[in-house]
Each structure stands twice: as C-alpha cells, then as structure tokens.
Amino acid sequence: MKKSLLFSACSIALYSTATLASTADNVQQSLSLFDNVQQQTLLHSDRHTVVNASDINPVSNEEIVALRQQLTTAPDGAEIIIADGEYSHLGEVIITANNLKIQARQPGKVVFSGLVQLVVKGDDVSLDGLVFTNGGPAERFGGIKLMGDNNRLVNSTFKDFNHDYPYEPDEAREEYPRYLWLSIWGKNATVTHNRFEGKLKRGTLIGVQKDDTPDNHVIEHNIFYNMQPNQFNEFAIEHAIRYNANSWEAIRIGDSKASQFPSNTSFSHNLMVGMDGERELISVKSGHNKINGNTIFESSSMISLRHGKANEVSNNIILGNGKNLTGGIRVYDEDHVISNNFIRGLSGKDGGIKGNADLRGAIVINTGIIDVENNEQLSEKVKGKELNKQWTPKNITVSHNSLIDNQWGIIHGDQVHRVSLFNNAEVENIFAGDNIHFKANFVYAPKPDAVALKTNQKYPLTRSTYEQEFYVGQVDNQAKVSGFNTEIPKQDNVGADLTKLSLVTADEAGPSYVFK
C-alpha cells in the first residue's frame, strides 16, 4: 500500500490515517503541506542505474539494416532482444507481427538517434527499455505510432528528440509544423514507467487519436520533464502567435470532432515537472477519462477539460512553488467531477498571449458560447458553434479540494472568446456555467493580493449551489455567492482528505535507469 508523503525543509515524514484524528487536524496540516518540495527530491531515486550517452557506441550500417529486417519480418510470437548500441536513422519501420516482444538487452542502452518511427500495426506488442534521442520523428505522428491493440511501451525514454526533421513556418500562414513524440491509435494501450524529457518544438508530446468507441488506455507512472516553448522563436511572428503558441500539450486525449465519445483513458500517478508548453498541460478532448493521483510541479500550465463529458479529476497534487503562469484545472463541457485535489502556490495570471489569456487559477469554471441552461449544444452542423468551440460548463461537481496560497483560488471565468485560432474577432454571445455544485472546498488565500474566489459579475453562474464552502481571503462580488464561510474550518469533512494523496516521485515513476 502506498503511503502519503509530507515534506518538510529537512526531511520527508510519512504519515498515516491514524495521525489525522479529525478534519480540523487535516485542515491545519494542509496549511504547510508540500511547502518545501524541490525538483531534485522528486526526480532523484537511488533505484536508478545511470546510463551515460558517451558510453553508447554507434553500430554499423549492416547492423542497422539487419535490425530493420528483423523488426519488419518478425513472425507472430517472436522475441527480439536488441544488442546495446546507437542505431542511427532507422527511418520508418513498420511492425506487423502480433504478440511480439521487442526489448533492449540492457535497459537504456539501445539508443535510436536520427530520424526514426516505429509503426506498430500488430497487436499485443511490447516495446521495452528503448531510448529515443538526438534525432526526431521520421513523420509528424511521432517516434512511435501504436496502431494496433493491446500494445505496451514500458521502461523507455524520449529525451531531446527535437532534431533532423524540417521545422520552418509554412507559406500559407507562417504556421510551424506539429511533431508528436508518441501517438496512440489502437485500443487498450499501456504506457507505463517511461520518461519524456526536453521537448522543445511545437507538437503535442503524446497524442491519443480516437474514433467513436472507447480507447481504454492506461498511461501511468511516467515522468514528464522540461517542456519549453518558443526556443526557436516560434512566437516572433506576431500575427501567427495564437496558433504557433498552441499544440504544446504534454498529452491530448482525443480531439474536438470525436470529443463527445468516451475514451475511458486513465492518466494517473504520473510526475510532471517544469512542463511549460502552453496553458493546456493535460488536454482532455473526450469523455469518461480519469486524471487521478498525478503530481504536477512548477509547470506553467493546467489540467484542461477542454471537450468531452463525465471526466474525473481527483487526488492530484499541483504545486506551483510561486512560479509565474502556473495553473490548476480549467473546465468546459458537462458532467465532470473535480474532487480531493491539493493545489498550492500557483501564480497564474493570464497567459500573456492575446486571445489565449484566460486566468490560470486553481479551479476555473469557464464561460462558453452556448446556452446550456436551455440545453443548447455544439454541433458540426451549426456554423460558428462547431465542436471545436467552447462548450459552456454544466452539471459540474467541485468538492473537497484544498487550494492553498494561490494567486487565484476558484474563478468563475469571464474570458473573451475568439471566433477561432485563426480569427481574432470576439464572439458576441457568452454564457456562464450552469448547475455547478461546490461542496466542502477549502480555499486559503490570506495574502493581500490574492483572491480566494473571483466571481463573474457580468456572467454569474446559473442554478449553482454552495455547501460548506470555506473561502479564507478576498471574495469578489460576495452577493453573487451564498453558503460559504470566511474562517479556517473546524468541522469535519472539509477540503481534501490528505490520506488519499500521494506525492509521486522517481522512486515509483519513470524507468529503472536515467539516461544522461
């Protein structure tokens, strides 16, 4: 059984359910919980074997050709153990065998550099212990395309995989290309105990491509580290900045056109550190997904329920550590549950990019462009209200979250909506969230410039309820809200249950080695 973790300045202290005698104790502990966590503490583990890139020798052209042949002609049920070495410019490799095991002889010592793409068309294929670095995808959908069903990527590393492919703005509208590192097309994929580090060019890191049927993917216990935008001056083209600043997500689950279908993907117990790509860190564009138990540290981004219904965001730990533009959870669409999250130290204002500038609070209930109170829906058949637009939030449950020392606690959004990424004109008719239920959340924002609750005077939430809410700090437009207290709670069952929280570290996430 996992234990929850409480960090102090000098030590890591374990605590159990027995130490939390009451919710009052739970609340008091939350005021100082995780206030001294450091990157090194999260990313270091004594379990790691260190693999130095300088110790990996290039293999011969004959060995590269032989490996290509072995992968493309493997029979069903084969086991391919790859010898140590650097395999450069393997190119596109189409793997059709089923029940295939592809494994590094020594994890972390099989390196694919240059242009490469493993296209896994077979089912029940396992990729284990591989490293992708000092090169890039041979085609824009990634160094790996998992096309078949029941495929697995485990104990592998993508690091600084930003090179060798063409990367210039196009002539039509000066838009930079989007290259993924991993794309998932089949069903029932498992992506566990991998490390994704140093993505510096435009394109979602992991893309879940979906149709109208459930995907049932498991993406758990991975490390995502150091994703930085604008390293190649992509934002220098002023008229193109809104779309060139888009598509920098760590993961996108679905897309707008398939967003009203369930994915049933679990993105859980991952560690995300310094992931600054854009405002959407985890971009959910489908339904019935679980974003659970992740640790997000010093990442200038947000969990984004952008499209799709009935998603659950629970038991996540989000620590901004005062870093600029850090955010929590943003909400569109319907029937979501946001519960038992611990969010601390965010310093999110707007995104700094005109048209992409909604506030990055701990929990943001955005406005939308359809009248959901009267059951209006987005549709590909209605011009201006297609599925890629902003579905007004409805039937959202926000309960038992602890939001501590954030610049903005809970926000009832008032952002401007644009016609599209390519048209900066403002949408005229805006609607507030409907039937939003807040229960037993604890927001602690005592600093003079902090806001515990920012309501929307122009677009107040409709048919929303507040029960046992605690907002310690500034509350805008108090007359618009009822059923809240302004003092630190003393009664039971308020804020996050700390016994359900576990700080994810490299002791349990990522591969068994670290590639340097």
XYZ file of C-alpha atoms in Angstrom:
516
model
C 0.000 0.000 0.000
C 1.337 3.454 -0.880
C 1.951 5.921 1.882
C 1.199 9.594 1.659
C 4.155 11.935 1.848
C 4.637 15.078 3.865
C 7.722 17.158 3.008
C 9.465 19.438 5.476
C 12.554 21.558 4.913
C 14.913 18.917 6.266
C 13.206 15.575 5.896
C 10.451 13.514 4.380
C 7.963 12.478 7.012
C 5.451 9.719 6.490
C 2.026 9.993 7.995
C -0.876 7.612 8.098
C -4.596 7.813 8.644
C -4.067 7.464 12.372
C -2.306 10.824 12.607
C -5.305 12.621 11.134
C -7.595 12.441 14.139
C -10.078 14.932 12.732
C -10.728 17.112 9.737
C -9.622 20.090 11.789
C -6.181 18.442 12.015
C -6.452 17.651 8.318
C -7.045 21.335 7.546
C -4.225 22.542 9.798
C -1.770 20.127 8.215
C -2.799 21.274 4.751
C -1.647 24.828 5.502
C 2.009 23.743 5.477
C 1.757 20.554 3.415
C 4.215 20.245 0.484
C 5.547 23.777 1.030
C 9.236 22.826 0.643
C 9.243 20.307 -2.189
C 12.185 20.623 -4.607
C 12.726 19.304 -8.129
C 15.695 17.190 -7.133
C 13.670 15.436 -4.444
C 11.064 14.451 -6.993
C 13.385 13.406 -9.824
C 16.168 11.602 -7.951
C 15.963 7.939 -6.970
C 18.534 5.549 -5.578
C 16.951 2.785 -7.635
C 18.263 4.292 -10.881
C 21.072 2.849 -12.943
C 22.913 5.698 -14.666
C 23.405 5.275 -18.412
C 25.830 7.766 -19.989
C 25.279 8.582 -23.636
C 29.039 8.786 -24.136
C 29.312 5.099 -23.283
C 26.950 4.021 -26.094
C 28.837 3.163 -29.279
C 27.365 3.558 -32.775
C 26.592 0.290 -34.537
C 27.500 -0.402 -38.157
C 25.222 0.235 -41.144
C 24.988 -3.519 -41.598
C 23.650 -3.907 -38.046
C 21.081 -1.133 -38.630
C 19.863 -2.839 -41.809
C 19.722 -6.191 -40.015
C 17.612 -4.739 -37.186
C 15.203 -3.169 -39.672
C 14.840 -6.504 -41.399
C 14.324 -8.333 -38.116
C 11.604 -5.907 -36.969
C 9.700 -5.784 -40.257
C 9.734 -9.548 -40.914
C 9.316 -10.890 -37.386
C 6.766 -13.728 -37.099
C 3.942 -13.699 -34.578
C 5.082 -14.555 -31.080
C 8.738 -13.677 -31.631
C 11.042 -12.159 -29.031
C 13.616 -9.669 -30.292
C 16.424 -8.763 -27.908
C 18.326 -5.767 -29.277
C 22.051 -5.538 -28.600
C 23.459 -2.405 -26.970
C 24.405 0.426 -29.268
C 23.295 3.574 -31.092
C 21.139 2.845 -34.139
C 21.079 5.990 -36.250
C 18.486 6.967 -38.884
C 16.496 3.773 -38.724
C 13.740 5.585 -40.652
C 10.164 4.318 -40.799
C 9.890 0.736 -39.572
C 6.523 -0.995 -39.975
C 5.977 -3.803 -37.472
C 3.109 -6.140 -38.372
C 3.667 -9.172 -36.138
C 1.339 -9.905 -33.232
C 2.310 -10.985 -29.711
C 5.793 -9.607 -30.266
C 8.317 -8.639 -27.598
C 10.956 -6.033 -28.521
C 13.381 -5.439 -25.705
C 16.759 -3.840 -25.079
C 19.332 -6.336 -23.872
C 20.202 -3.779 -21.204
C 17.507 -1.156 -20.476
C 18.583 2.307 -21.588
C 21.490 1.081 -23.706
C 19.644 0.697 -27.013
C 19.553 4.186 -28.495
C 17.654 5.300 -31.585
C 19.026 8.579 -32.951
C 18.436 10.458 -36.167
C 15.085 10.126 -37.932
C 13.072 7.125 -36.755
C 9.484 5.975 -36.462
C 8.364 2.573 -35.211
C 4.874 1.958 -36.648
C 3.370 -0.838 -34.564
C 0.485 -2.278 -36.589
C 0.374 -5.616 -34.804
C -1.485 -6.390 -31.588
C -0.012 -7.361 -28.206
C 3.390 -5.841 -28.987
C 5.716 -4.764 -26.156
C 8.472 -2.164 -26.528
C 10.787 -2.228 -23.517
C 13.916 -0.354 -22.447
C 14.454 1.791 -25.579
C 15.875 5.335 -25.806
C 14.991 7.937 -28.452
C 17.366 10.920 -28.501
C 19.469 13.242 -30.683
C 17.086 12.899 -33.587
C 13.409 13.194 -34.277
C 10.294 11.548 -35.687
C 10.561 10.391 -39.297
C 6.931 11.521 -39.712
C 4.947 14.008 -37.661
C 2.952 11.463 -35.629
C 5.936 10.503 -33.546
C 8.927 8.294 -32.990
C 6.410 5.586 -32.106
C 2.914 5.062 -33.567
C 0.921 2.449 -31.665
C -1.624 1.447 -34.314
C -2.681 -1.974 -33.070
C -4.492 -3.047 -29.912
C -3.134 -4.102 -26.506
C 0.318 -2.676 -27.196
C 2.762 -1.601 -24.485
C 5.540 0.969 -24.156
C 7.466 0.455 -20.924
C 10.754 1.431 -19.284
C 11.725 3.645 -22.213
C 12.989 7.209 -22.655
C 12.422 10.061 -25.063
C 14.993 12.798 -24.446
C 15.848 15.885 -26.537
C 14.165 14.285 -29.532
C 13.870 17.583 -31.417
C 16.236 17.319 -34.361
C 16.711 16.364 -38.011
C 13.140 16.922 -39.247
C 12.095 20.065 -41.188
C 10.960 22.849 -38.858
C 10.091 26.087 -40.618
C 6.820 28.088 -40.801
C 4.699 27.328 -43.843
C 3.990 29.842 -46.604
C 0.199 29.874 -46.185
C 0.001 31.460 -42.722
C 3.508 31.117 -41.275
C 2.489 28.236 -39.033
C 5.149 25.933 -37.581
C 4.688 22.152 -38.017
C 3.492 19.949 -35.154
C 5.542 16.846 -34.439
C 4.481 14.417 -31.705
C 6.795 12.046 -29.866
C 4.220 9.268 -29.354
C 0.809 8.722 -30.914
C -1.718 6.080 -29.889
C -4.282 4.917 -32.459
C -5.414 1.476 -31.340
C -7.196 0.338 -28.202
C -6.107 -0.810 -24.735
C -2.585 0.609 -24.907
C -0.372 0.652 -21.817
C 2.263 3.368 -21.431
C 3.999 2.982 -18.077
C 7.296 3.774 -16.365
C 8.711 5.876 -19.176
C 10.469 9.253 -19.165
C 9.730 12.073 -21.604
C 12.254 14.894 -21.280
C 13.205 18.051 -23.138
C 10.561 18.572 -25.813
C 11.395 21.971 -27.324
C 9.482 22.128 -30.604
C 5.799 22.531 -31.411
C 3.553 19.485 -31.258
C 1.768 17.548 -28.548
C 4.109 15.139 -26.782
C 1.608 12.241 -26.560
C -1.483 12.240 -28.765
C -4.383 9.844 -28.243
C -6.144 9.636 -31.605
C -9.678 8.347 -31.236
C -12.850 7.304 -33.029
C -16.374 6.799 -31.678
C -15.505 3.783 -29.491
C -13.805 3.656 -26.067
C -9.992 3.519 -26.035
C -9.305 2.098 -22.549
C -5.673 3.230 -22.426
C -3.574 3.165 -19.263
C -0.931 5.916 -19.071
C 0.567 5.711 -15.611
C 3.781 6.093 -13.576
C 5.609 8.115 -16.228
C 7.863 11.147 -15.796
C 7.346 14.246 -17.937
C 10.139 16.795 -17.557
C 11.181 20.133 -19.057
C 8.899 21.019 -21.966
C 9.681 24.569 -23.120
C 8.057 26.603 -25.905
C 9.475 29.327 -28.135
C 13.018 28.004 -28.105
C 13.204 28.591 -31.857
C 11.411 31.960 -31.811
C 8.079 30.497 -32.901
C 6.283 33.388 -31.187
C 8.184 36.078 -33.095
C 5.619 36.107 -35.915
C 3.079 38.410 -34.299
C 0.050 37.675 -36.477
C 0.619 33.919 -36.057
C 1.315 33.832 -32.347
C -2.065 32.410 -31.274
C -1.759 29.238 -33.317
C 2.012 28.885 -33.034
C 1.556 29.087 -29.249
C -0.984 26.259 -29.432
C -0.337 22.477 -29.617
C 2.355 22.275 -26.936
C 0.452 19.891 -24.618
C 2.130 17.078 -22.704
C -0.816 14.851 -23.631
C -4.002 15.252 -25.614
C -6.687 12.623 -25.085
C -8.946 12.774 -28.143
C -9.851 15.691 -30.380
C -12.800 18.009 -30.838
C -14.557 16.030 -33.584
C -14.565 12.817 -31.522
C -14.920 14.614 -28.193
C -18.487 13.563 -27.455
C -17.493 9.893 -27.376
C -15.919 8.156 -24.356
C -12.214 7.370 -24.245
C -12.085 5.689 -20.806
C -8.384 6.501 -20.548
C -6.580 6.550 -17.204
C -3.855 9.174 -16.878
C -2.757 8.502 -13.338
C 0.201 8.596 -10.915
C 2.455 10.460 -13.336
C 5.095 13.011 -12.313
C 5.200 16.243 -14.336
C 7.968 18.764 -13.639
C 8.753 22.017 -15.471
C 6.212 21.356 -18.212
C 5.698 24.869 -19.593
C 4.466 24.171 -23.116
C 1.160 26.077 -23.060
C -1.935 26.623 -20.916
C -3.128 23.049 -21.583
C -0.819 20.518 -19.934
C -3.232 17.573 -19.898
C -5.712 18.351 -22.655
C -8.839 16.230 -22.331
C -10.910 16.187 -25.521
C -13.087 13.130 -24.937
C -15.273 11.638 -22.251
C -15.125 9.333 -19.234
C -11.397 9.743 -18.531
C -9.724 9.637 -15.137
C -6.987 12.133 -14.298
C -6.017 10.764 -10.921
C -3.169 10.902 -8.432
C -0.692 12.856 -10.566
C 1.942 15.215 -9.158
C 2.427 18.403 -11.186
C 5.324 20.615 -10.080
C 6.360 24.084 -11.259
C 4.551 23.711 -14.571
C 3.184 26.834 -16.250
C 0.104 25.066 -17.496
C -3.204 23.464 -16.437
C -5.267 20.301 -16.476
C -7.773 21.257 -19.151
C -11.188 19.649 -19.560
C -11.467 21.201 -22.994
C -14.025 18.960 -24.685
C -15.967 15.863 -23.674
C -18.188 14.780 -20.813
C -18.071 12.958 -17.470
C -14.351 13.224 -16.778
C -12.986 12.802 -13.277
C -10.083 14.857 -11.889
C -9.217 13.588 -8.425
C -6.427 13.168 -5.870
C -3.921 15.229 -7.865
C -1.200 17.325 -6.220
C -0.392 20.531 -8.103
C 2.458 22.651 -6.703
C 3.314 25.947 -8.376
C 6.023 26.985 -5.926
C 5.291 30.610 -6.864
C 6.344 30.139 -10.489
C 4.734 32.527 -12.951
C 1.779 31.294 -15.037
C 1.274 28.113 -13.028
C -2.346 26.961 -13.002
C -4.640 24.209 -11.795
C -7.771 22.904 -13.504
C -9.899 24.583 -16.195
C -13.370 23.371 -17.065
C -15.620 23.271 -20.129
C -18.426 20.887 -21.163
C -20.607 18.778 -18.858
C -20.910 16.225 -16.058
C -17.377 16.383 -14.652
C -16.288 15.625 -11.090
C -13.363 17.553 -9.591
C -12.616 16.223 -6.140
C -9.946 15.799 -3.480
C -7.228 17.721 -5.298
C -4.488 19.574 -3.394
C -3.322 22.725 -5.197
C -0.704 25.043 -3.717
C 1.450 28.043 -4.592
C 0.118 28.904 -8.046
C 0.992 32.282 -9.502
C -1.103 32.208 -12.639
C -2.368 35.406 -14.143
C -3.333 35.486 -17.800
C -1.391 33.518 -20.350
C 0.444 36.516 -21.770
C -0.751 35.816 -25.320
C -3.599 37.939 -26.680
C -6.631 35.749 -27.285
C -5.243 32.918 -25.153
C -5.448 34.823 -21.892
C -7.947 33.200 -19.545
C -6.874 33.355 -15.898
C -4.838 30.432 -14.573
C -6.458 29.926 -11.192
C -6.558 26.793 -9.078
C -10.016 25.836 -10.404
C -11.529 27.820 -13.279
C -15.153 27.378 -14.362
C -15.006 28.992 -17.781
C -17.755 30.669 -19.749
C -18.804 29.259 -23.123
C -20.665 30.208 -26.285
C -23.830 28.083 -25.959
C -26.880 28.371 -23.709
C -26.599 25.073 -21.832
C -29.254 26.168 -19.315
C -31.697 25.735 -22.186
C -29.935 22.622 -23.497
C -28.162 24.177 -26.476
C -25.303 22.043 -27.807
C -22.306 22.467 -30.050
C -22.635 20.751 -33.415
C -20.589 20.371 -36.581
C -23.798 21.301 -38.424
C -24.014 24.796 -36.913
C -21.588 27.363 -38.314
C -19.752 29.188 -35.550
C -20.765 26.583 -32.965
C -18.800 23.583 -34.132
C -17.383 21.044 -31.700
C -14.000 22.785 -31.508
C -15.596 25.835 -29.860
C -16.214 26.407 -26.127
C -18.951 24.231 -24.621
C -20.318 26.089 -21.597
C -19.797 24.104 -18.348
C -22.873 22.345 -16.957
C -23.568 19.801 -14.203
C -20.117 20.090 -12.637
C -19.314 18.853 -9.128
C -16.403 20.574 -7.368
C -15.939 19.076 -3.929
C -13.406 18.526 -1.135
C -10.486 20.315 -2.768
C -7.785 22.159 -0.797
C -6.500 25.284 -2.560
C -3.697 26.797 -0.502
C -1.759 30.059 -1.031
C -2.639 30.501 -4.706
C -2.830 33.855 -6.501
C -6.324 32.884 -7.630
C -8.402 30.217 -5.917
C -11.722 29.444 -7.595
C -12.569 31.544 -10.659
C -15.924 31.931 -12.345
C -14.471 32.771 -15.747
C -15.030 35.951 -17.725
C -12.591 35.464 -20.565
C -13.061 36.729 -24.106
C -13.919 34.094 -26.709
C -12.463 34.318 -30.212
C -14.030 33.034 -33.393
C -11.119 30.626 -33.929
C -7.363 30.264 -33.557
C -7.080 31.920 -36.954
C -9.686 34.655 -36.444
C -9.248 37.032 -33.501
C -12.732 38.517 -33.744
C -14.672 38.260 -30.483
C -17.764 36.086 -30.087
C -20.681 38.273 -29.018
C -22.956 35.900 -27.077
C -21.317 34.469 -23.962
C -22.900 32.212 -21.332
C -21.946 31.357 -17.766
C -21.688 27.882 -16.294
C -24.929 26.228 -15.228
C -25.762 23.841 -12.399
C -22.298 23.954 -10.839
C -22.159 22.395 -7.359
C -19.477 23.463 -4.880
C -19.196 21.453 -1.686
C -16.681 21.386 1.183
C -13.834 23.096 -0.642
C -11.195 24.873 1.450
C -9.626 27.919 -0.212
C -6.900 29.653 1.789
C -5.619 32.872 0.208
C -4.512 35.202 3.031
C -2.044 37.363 1.067
C -3.276 40.909 0.300
C -3.007 40.500 -3.478
C -4.532 37.002 -3.552
C -8.161 36.161 -4.316
C -9.930 33.167 -2.775
C -12.970 33.424 -5.047
C -13.367 35.520 -8.176
C -16.949 35.596 -9.385
C -18.216 36.959 -12.666
C -20.465 39.966 -12.225
C -21.390 40.174 -15.898
C -21.958 36.431 -16.378
C -22.902 34.938 -12.977
C -23.246 31.167 -12.708
C -26.821 29.933 -13.026
C -28.574 27.360 -10.811
C -25.383 26.755 -8.825
C -25.121 25.644 -5.201
C -22.651 26.189 -2.367
C -22.483 23.900 0.648
C -19.897 24.054 3.445
C -17.572 26.214 1.357
C -14.661 27.945 3.105
C -13.065 30.948 1.395
C -10.360 32.482 3.587
C -9.212 35.636 1.825
C -10.645 38.084 -0.672
C -14.027 37.184 -2.192
C -15.138 39.237 -5.196
C -18.849 40.076 -5.512
C -19.929 38.258 -2.366
C -23.573 38.998 -3.109
C -23.415 36.535 -6.021
C -22.474 33.635 -3.740
C -24.111 32.067 -0.699
C -23.350 29.230 1.682
C -19.722 29.977 2.401
C -17.601 30.779 5.453
C -14.565 33.045 5.725
C -12.710 31.390 8.603
C -10.491 28.319 8.738
C -12.878 25.366 9.108
C -13.188 23.453 12.350
C -15.890 20.961 11.382
C -15.488 17.574 9.756
C -15.122 16.683 6.109
C -13.816 19.908 4.539
C -11.038 20.156 1.984
C -9.018 17.284 0.559
C -8.652 14.063 2.527
C -4.865 14.010 2.853
C -4.767 10.252 3.395
C -5.811 9.819 -0.251
C -2.908 11.908 -1.552
C 0.484 10.539 -2.532
C 3.348 12.616 -3.882
C 4.693 10.875 -6.989
C 8.496 10.685 -7.198
C 11.047 8.866 -9.334
C 11.038 6.093 -6.756
C 7.841 4.845 -8.370
C 7.561 6.689 -11.696
C 9.751 6.529 -14.775
C 12.194 3.873 -15.992
C 14.666 1.851 -13.942
C 17.578 3.910 -15.286
C 18.330 7.560 -16.039
C 19.868 8.403 -19.415
C 22.420 11.220 -19.279
